[in-house]
Coordinates of C-alpha atoms in Angstrom, one line a residue:
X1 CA 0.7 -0.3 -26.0
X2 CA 3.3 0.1 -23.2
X3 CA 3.8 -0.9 -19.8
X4 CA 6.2 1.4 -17.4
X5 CA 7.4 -0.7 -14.8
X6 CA 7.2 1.7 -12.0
X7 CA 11.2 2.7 -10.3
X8 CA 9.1 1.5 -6.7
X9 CA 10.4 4.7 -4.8
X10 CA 13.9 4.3 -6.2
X11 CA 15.8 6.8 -7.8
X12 CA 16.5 4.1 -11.2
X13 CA 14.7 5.2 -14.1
X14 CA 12.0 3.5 -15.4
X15 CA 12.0 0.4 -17.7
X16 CA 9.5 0.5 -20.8
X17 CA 8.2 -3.0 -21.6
X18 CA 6.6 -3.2 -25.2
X19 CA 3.3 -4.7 -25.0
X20 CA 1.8 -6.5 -28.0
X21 CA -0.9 -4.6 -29.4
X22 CA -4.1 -5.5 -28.0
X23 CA -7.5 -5.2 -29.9
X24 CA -10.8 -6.4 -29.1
X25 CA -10.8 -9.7 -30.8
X26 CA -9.8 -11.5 -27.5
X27 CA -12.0 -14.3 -27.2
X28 CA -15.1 -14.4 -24.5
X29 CA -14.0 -16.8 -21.8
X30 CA -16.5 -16.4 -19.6
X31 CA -19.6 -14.2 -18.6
X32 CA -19.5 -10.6 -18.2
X33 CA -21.1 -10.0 -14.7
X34 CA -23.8 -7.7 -13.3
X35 CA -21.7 -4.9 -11.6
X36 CA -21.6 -1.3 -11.8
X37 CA -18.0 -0.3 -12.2
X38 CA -17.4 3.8 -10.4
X39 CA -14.5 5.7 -10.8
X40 CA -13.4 6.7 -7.7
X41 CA -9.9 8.8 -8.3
X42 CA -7.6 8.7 -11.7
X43 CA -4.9 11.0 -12.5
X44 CA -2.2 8.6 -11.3
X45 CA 0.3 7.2 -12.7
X46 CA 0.4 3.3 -11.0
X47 CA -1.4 2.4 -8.8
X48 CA -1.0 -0.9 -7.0
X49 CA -1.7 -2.6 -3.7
X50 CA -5.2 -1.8 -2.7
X51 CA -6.3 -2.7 0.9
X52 CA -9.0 -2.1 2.7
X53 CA -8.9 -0.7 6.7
X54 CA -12.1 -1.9 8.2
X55 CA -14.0 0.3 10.5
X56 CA -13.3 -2.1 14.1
X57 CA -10.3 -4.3 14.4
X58 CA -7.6 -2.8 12.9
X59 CA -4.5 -1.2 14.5
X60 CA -5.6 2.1 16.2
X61 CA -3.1 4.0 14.4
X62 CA -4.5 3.1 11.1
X63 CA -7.7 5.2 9.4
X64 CA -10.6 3.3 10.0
X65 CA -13.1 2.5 6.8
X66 CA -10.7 3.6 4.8
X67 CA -8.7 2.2 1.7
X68 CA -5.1 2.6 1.3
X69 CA -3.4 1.9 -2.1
X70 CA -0.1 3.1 -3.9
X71 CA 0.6 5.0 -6.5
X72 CA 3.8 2.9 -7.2
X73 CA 5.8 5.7 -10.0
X74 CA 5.5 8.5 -7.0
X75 CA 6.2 6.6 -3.9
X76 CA 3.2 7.9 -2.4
X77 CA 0.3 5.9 -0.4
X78 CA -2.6 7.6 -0.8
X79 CA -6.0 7.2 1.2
X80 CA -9.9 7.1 0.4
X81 CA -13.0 6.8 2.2
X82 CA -16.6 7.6 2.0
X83 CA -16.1 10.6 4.6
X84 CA -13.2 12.1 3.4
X85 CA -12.7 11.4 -0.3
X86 CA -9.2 10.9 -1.5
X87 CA -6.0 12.2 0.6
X88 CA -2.2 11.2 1.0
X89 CA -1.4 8.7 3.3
X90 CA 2.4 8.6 3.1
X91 CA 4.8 10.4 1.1
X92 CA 7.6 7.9 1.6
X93 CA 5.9 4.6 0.7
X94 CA 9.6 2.9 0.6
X95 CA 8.3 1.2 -2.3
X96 CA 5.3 -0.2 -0.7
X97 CA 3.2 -3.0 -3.1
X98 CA 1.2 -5.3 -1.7
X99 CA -0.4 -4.7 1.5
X100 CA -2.0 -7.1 4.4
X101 CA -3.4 -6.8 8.0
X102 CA -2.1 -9.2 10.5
X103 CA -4.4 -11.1 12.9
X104 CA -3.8 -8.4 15.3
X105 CA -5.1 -5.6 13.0
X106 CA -1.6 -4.2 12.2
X107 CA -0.3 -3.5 8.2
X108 CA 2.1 -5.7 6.7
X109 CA 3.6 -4.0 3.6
X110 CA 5.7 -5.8 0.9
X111 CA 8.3 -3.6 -0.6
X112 CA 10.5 -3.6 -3.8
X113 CA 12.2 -0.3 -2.3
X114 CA 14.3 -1.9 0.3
X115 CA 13.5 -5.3 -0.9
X116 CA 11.7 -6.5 2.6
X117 CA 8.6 -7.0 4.1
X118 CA 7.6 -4.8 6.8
X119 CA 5.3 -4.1 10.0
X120 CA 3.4 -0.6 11.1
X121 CA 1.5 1.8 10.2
X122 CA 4.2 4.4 9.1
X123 CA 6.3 3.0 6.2
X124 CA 9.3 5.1 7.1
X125 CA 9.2 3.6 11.2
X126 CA 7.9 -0.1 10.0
X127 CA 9.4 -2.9 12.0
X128 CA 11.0 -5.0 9.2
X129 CA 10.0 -9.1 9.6
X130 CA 12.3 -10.4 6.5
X131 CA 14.4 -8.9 4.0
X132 CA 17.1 -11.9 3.3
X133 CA 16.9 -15.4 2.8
X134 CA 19.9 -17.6 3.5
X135 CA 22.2 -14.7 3.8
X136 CA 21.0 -13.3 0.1
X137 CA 18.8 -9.8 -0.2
X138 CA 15.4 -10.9 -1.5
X139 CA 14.4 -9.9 -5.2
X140 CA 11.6 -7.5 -4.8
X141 CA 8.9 -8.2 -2.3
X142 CA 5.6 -7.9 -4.0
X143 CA 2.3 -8.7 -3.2
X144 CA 1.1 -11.2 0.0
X145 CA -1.4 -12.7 2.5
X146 CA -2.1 -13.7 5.6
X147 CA -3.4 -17.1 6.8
X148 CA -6.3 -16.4 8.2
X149 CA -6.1 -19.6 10.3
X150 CA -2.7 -19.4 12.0
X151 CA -1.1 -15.5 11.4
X152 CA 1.7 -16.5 8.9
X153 CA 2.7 -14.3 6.2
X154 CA 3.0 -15.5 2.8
X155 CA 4.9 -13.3 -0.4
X156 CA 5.5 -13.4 -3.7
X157 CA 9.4 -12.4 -4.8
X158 CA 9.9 -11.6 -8.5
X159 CA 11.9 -9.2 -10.2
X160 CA 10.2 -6.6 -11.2
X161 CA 11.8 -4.1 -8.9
X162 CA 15.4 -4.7 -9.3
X163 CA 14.0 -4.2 -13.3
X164 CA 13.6 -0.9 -12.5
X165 CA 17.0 0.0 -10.5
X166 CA 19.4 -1.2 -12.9
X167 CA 22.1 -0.2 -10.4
X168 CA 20.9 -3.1 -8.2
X169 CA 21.8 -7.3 -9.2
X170 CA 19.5 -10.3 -8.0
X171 CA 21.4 -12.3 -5.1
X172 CA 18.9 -15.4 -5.2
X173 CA 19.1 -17.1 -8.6
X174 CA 15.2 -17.9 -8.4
X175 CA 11.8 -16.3 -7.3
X176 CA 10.1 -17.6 -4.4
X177 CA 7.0 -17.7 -2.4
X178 CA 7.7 -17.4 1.5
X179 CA 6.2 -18.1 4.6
X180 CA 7.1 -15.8 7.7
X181 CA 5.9 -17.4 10.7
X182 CA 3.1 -15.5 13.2
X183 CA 5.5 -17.3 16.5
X184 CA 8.5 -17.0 15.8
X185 CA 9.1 -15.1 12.4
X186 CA 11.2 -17.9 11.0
X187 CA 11.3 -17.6 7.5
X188 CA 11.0 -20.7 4.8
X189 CA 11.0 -20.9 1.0
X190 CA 7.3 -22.8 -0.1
X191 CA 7.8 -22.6 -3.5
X192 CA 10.6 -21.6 -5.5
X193 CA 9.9 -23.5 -9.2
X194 CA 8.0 -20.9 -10.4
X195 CA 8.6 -18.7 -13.2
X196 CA 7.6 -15.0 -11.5
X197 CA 5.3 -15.2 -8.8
X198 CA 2.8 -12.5 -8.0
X199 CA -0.6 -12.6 -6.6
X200 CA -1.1 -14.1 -3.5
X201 CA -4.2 -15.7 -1.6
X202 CA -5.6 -17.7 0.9
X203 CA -9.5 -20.1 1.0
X204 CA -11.2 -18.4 3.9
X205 CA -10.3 -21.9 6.0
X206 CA -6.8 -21.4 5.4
X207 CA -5.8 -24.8 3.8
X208 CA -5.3 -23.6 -0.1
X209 CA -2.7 -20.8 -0.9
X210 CA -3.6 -19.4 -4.6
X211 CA -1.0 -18.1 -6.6
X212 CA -1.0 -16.1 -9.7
X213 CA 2.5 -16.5 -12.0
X214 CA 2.7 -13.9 -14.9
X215 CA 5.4 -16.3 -16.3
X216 CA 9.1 -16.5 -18.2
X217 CA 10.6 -12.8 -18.5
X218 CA 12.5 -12.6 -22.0
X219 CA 14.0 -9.1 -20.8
X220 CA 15.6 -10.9 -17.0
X221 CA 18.2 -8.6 -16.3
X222 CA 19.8 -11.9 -15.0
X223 CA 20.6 -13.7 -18.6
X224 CA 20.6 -17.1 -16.5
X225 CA 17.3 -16.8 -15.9
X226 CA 15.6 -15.0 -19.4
X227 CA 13.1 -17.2 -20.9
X228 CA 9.6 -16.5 -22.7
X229 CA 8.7 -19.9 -20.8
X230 CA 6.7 -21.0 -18.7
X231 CA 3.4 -19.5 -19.7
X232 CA 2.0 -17.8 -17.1
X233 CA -0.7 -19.3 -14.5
X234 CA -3.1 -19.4 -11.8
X235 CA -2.8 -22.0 -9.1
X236 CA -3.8 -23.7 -5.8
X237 CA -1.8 -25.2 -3.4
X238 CA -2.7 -27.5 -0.4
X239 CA -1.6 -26.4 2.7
X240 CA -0.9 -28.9 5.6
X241 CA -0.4 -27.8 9.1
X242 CA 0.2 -24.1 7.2
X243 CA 2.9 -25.3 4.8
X244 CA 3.0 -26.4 1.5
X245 CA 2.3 -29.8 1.3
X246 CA 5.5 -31.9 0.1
X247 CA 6.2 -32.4 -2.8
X248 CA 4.5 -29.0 -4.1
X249 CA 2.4 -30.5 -6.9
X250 CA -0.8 -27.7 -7.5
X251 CA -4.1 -29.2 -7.0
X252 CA -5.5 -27.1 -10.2
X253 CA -3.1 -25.1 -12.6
X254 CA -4.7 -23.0 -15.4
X255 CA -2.5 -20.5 -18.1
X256 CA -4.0 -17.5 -17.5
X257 CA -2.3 -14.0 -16.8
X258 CA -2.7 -12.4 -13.3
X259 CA -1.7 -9.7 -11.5
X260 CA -2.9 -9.4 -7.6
X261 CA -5.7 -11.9 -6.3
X262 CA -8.1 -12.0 -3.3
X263 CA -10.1 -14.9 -2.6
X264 CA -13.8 -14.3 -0.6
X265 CA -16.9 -15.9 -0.2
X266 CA -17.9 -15.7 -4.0
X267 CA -14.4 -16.9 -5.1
X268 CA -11.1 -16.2 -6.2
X269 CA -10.8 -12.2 -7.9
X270 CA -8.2 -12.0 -10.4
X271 CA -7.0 -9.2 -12.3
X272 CA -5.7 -9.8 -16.1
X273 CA -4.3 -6.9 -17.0
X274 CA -3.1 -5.2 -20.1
X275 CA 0.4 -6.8 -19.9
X276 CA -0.8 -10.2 -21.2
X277 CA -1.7 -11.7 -24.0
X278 CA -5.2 -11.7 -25.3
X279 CA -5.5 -15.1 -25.9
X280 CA -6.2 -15.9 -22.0
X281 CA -9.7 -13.5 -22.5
X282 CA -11.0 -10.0 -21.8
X283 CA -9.1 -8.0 -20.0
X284 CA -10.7 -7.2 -16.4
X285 CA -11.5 -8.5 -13.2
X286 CA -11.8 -12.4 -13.3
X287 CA -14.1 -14.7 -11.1
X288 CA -12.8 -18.5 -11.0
X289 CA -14.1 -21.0 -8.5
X290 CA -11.5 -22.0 -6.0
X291 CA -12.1 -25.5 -6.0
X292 CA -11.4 -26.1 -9.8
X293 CA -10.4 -23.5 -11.4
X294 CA -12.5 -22.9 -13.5
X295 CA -13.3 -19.2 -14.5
X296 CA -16.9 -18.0 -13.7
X297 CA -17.1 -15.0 -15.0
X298 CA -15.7 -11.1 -15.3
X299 CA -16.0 -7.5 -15.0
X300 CA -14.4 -5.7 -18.2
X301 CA -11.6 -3.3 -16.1
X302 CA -8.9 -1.2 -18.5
X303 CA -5.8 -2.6 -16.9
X304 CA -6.1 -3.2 -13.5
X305 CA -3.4 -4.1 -11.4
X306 CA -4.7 -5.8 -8.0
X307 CA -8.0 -6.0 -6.5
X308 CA -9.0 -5.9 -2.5
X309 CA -12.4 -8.2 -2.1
X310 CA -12.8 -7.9 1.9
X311 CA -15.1 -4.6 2.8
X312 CA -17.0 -4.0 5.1
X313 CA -19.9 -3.6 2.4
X314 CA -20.9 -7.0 1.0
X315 CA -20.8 -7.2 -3.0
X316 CA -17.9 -4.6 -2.9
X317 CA -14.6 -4.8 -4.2
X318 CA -12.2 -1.8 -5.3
X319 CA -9.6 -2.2 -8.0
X320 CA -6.0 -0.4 -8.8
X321 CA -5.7 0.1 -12.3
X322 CA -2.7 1.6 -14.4
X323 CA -3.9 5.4 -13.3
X324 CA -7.2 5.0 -11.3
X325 CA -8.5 3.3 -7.9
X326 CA -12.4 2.3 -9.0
X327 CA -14.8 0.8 -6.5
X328 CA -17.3 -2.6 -8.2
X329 CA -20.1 -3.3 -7.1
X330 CA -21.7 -6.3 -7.4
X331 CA -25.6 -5.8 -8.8

């Protein structure tokens, strides 16, 4: 199997990362659940970033009941909803990944295009919050969250989109997880001993940030940093007074291989996609409780990507796979 890790809306050429080949002897880590699993679009070519746009309380120049993802190879947002089926929500996604709603309703958008994190409702005319930290360009803004309890915004910053522009060079010699303050927008670093962050999420009270880390990168374009170590993992952080509390030591740490999270009433969603190993289970979307870790259960998925879990309908979630958006609902 192959992975394309998509150019993000620039004009580098992809990068083909050789997958092992995965069968179906990967061990049953936990229960498959009750869900009924609908194909909602496919054709694309990577999708990513799922979020949905609830029908009050969002920004009044963003669709209503409607789910936005991207289709990362093509630079394109696209739209969905029950009452208009799928549409094109941006042509110009500058390299759009992850995507949150602020406390006031508006989109947040983390981008490996211009490398920053940005807020409004048109990609091309977002206001951008952060792009730099300590004078140097970040890596490649990819997937975030926003404290529910106080407004900051929190991002992962791997690699994977200066990977794909090989014209481009890391500034930071590490990849971070960063808090942008809801006051001020002061920027600080959380966590920057991790291997490459990706998945972000928050507990509904706002006092344990999750984080997924897909682990060492054997192919870093920065030869400092290549390494097929640490494994990757999924972990929770205490917050205290919204920060990481000091000295960052995870409350629960499990090897496991994530891409984007989402944390709701039922748990923490994870997606464990194609790219890793089999050894860590099936491959799907993953159930583990929040408060230890443990995994609960899982919903067989072909490669999905990143997973949105707050609706406006309870028991459903929608998923971005390699070339489809599917919509689970729990039975």
């Amino acid at each position: 199997l192959e992975l394309v890790v998509p150019a993000d809306g620039s004009d580098g050429e992809d990068v083909i990362i050789e997958e092992e080949e995965l069968g179906n002897d990967a061990p049953a880590s936990s229960p498959a659940l009750n869900a009924e699993v609908e194909t909602l679009a496919d054709g694309f070519e990577f999708t990513e970033g799922p979020i949905w746009i609830p029908a009050t309380g969002a920004n009044a120049s963003l669709p209503n009941a409607t789910l936005l993802f991207s289709d990362m190879r093509t630079n394109t947002i696209y739209s969905w909803s029950e009452a208009d089926g799928i549409g094109v929500y941006s042509n110009n996604s500058m390299g759009t990944n992850g995507k949150a709603l602020d406390l006031d309703g508006q989109l947040v958008g983390f981008r490996s295009g211009p490398r920053n994190v940005a807020r409004g409702a048109d990609p091309e005319t977002a206001q951008v919050v952060a792009s730099e930290y300590e004078g140097a360009r970040f890596n490649s803004p990819n997937d975030g969250a926003v404290n529910p309890v106080d407004g900051a915004i929190f991002f992962s910053d791997p690699i994977w989109g200066i990977l794909a522009r090989p014209n481009e060079t890391q500034e930071l010699d590490f990849h971070g997880i960063y808090r942008i303050d809801a006051d001020d927008a002061s920027l600080s670093l959380e966590l920057g001993g991790l291997a490459m962050p990706n998945g972000v999420a928050f507990s509904e009270e706002g006092d344990i940030l999750f984080v997924s880390d897909t682990g060492g990168l054997p192919i870093h374009p920065t030869p400092e940093l290549r390494s097929d170590e640490p494994p990757p993992t999924i972990s929770a952080w205490a917050l205290q007074d919204g920060r990481v509390l000091q000295p960052p030591v995870p409350l629960w740490s499990r090897e496991d291989f994530s891409d984007g999270m989402c944390y709701n009433e039922r748990g923490l969603w994870s997606t464990r996609s194609g790219m890793g190993p089999s050894e860590y289970g099936p491959k799907g979307l993953v159930l583990t409780d929040p408060a230890t870790g443990q995994e609960i259960g899982h919903i067989p998925i072909d490669a999905p990507t990143n997973v949105e879990c707050h609706t406006d309908q309870d028991g459903v979630l929608y998923v971005t796979s390699a070339n489809k958006i599917s919509k689970v609902t729990l039975l």
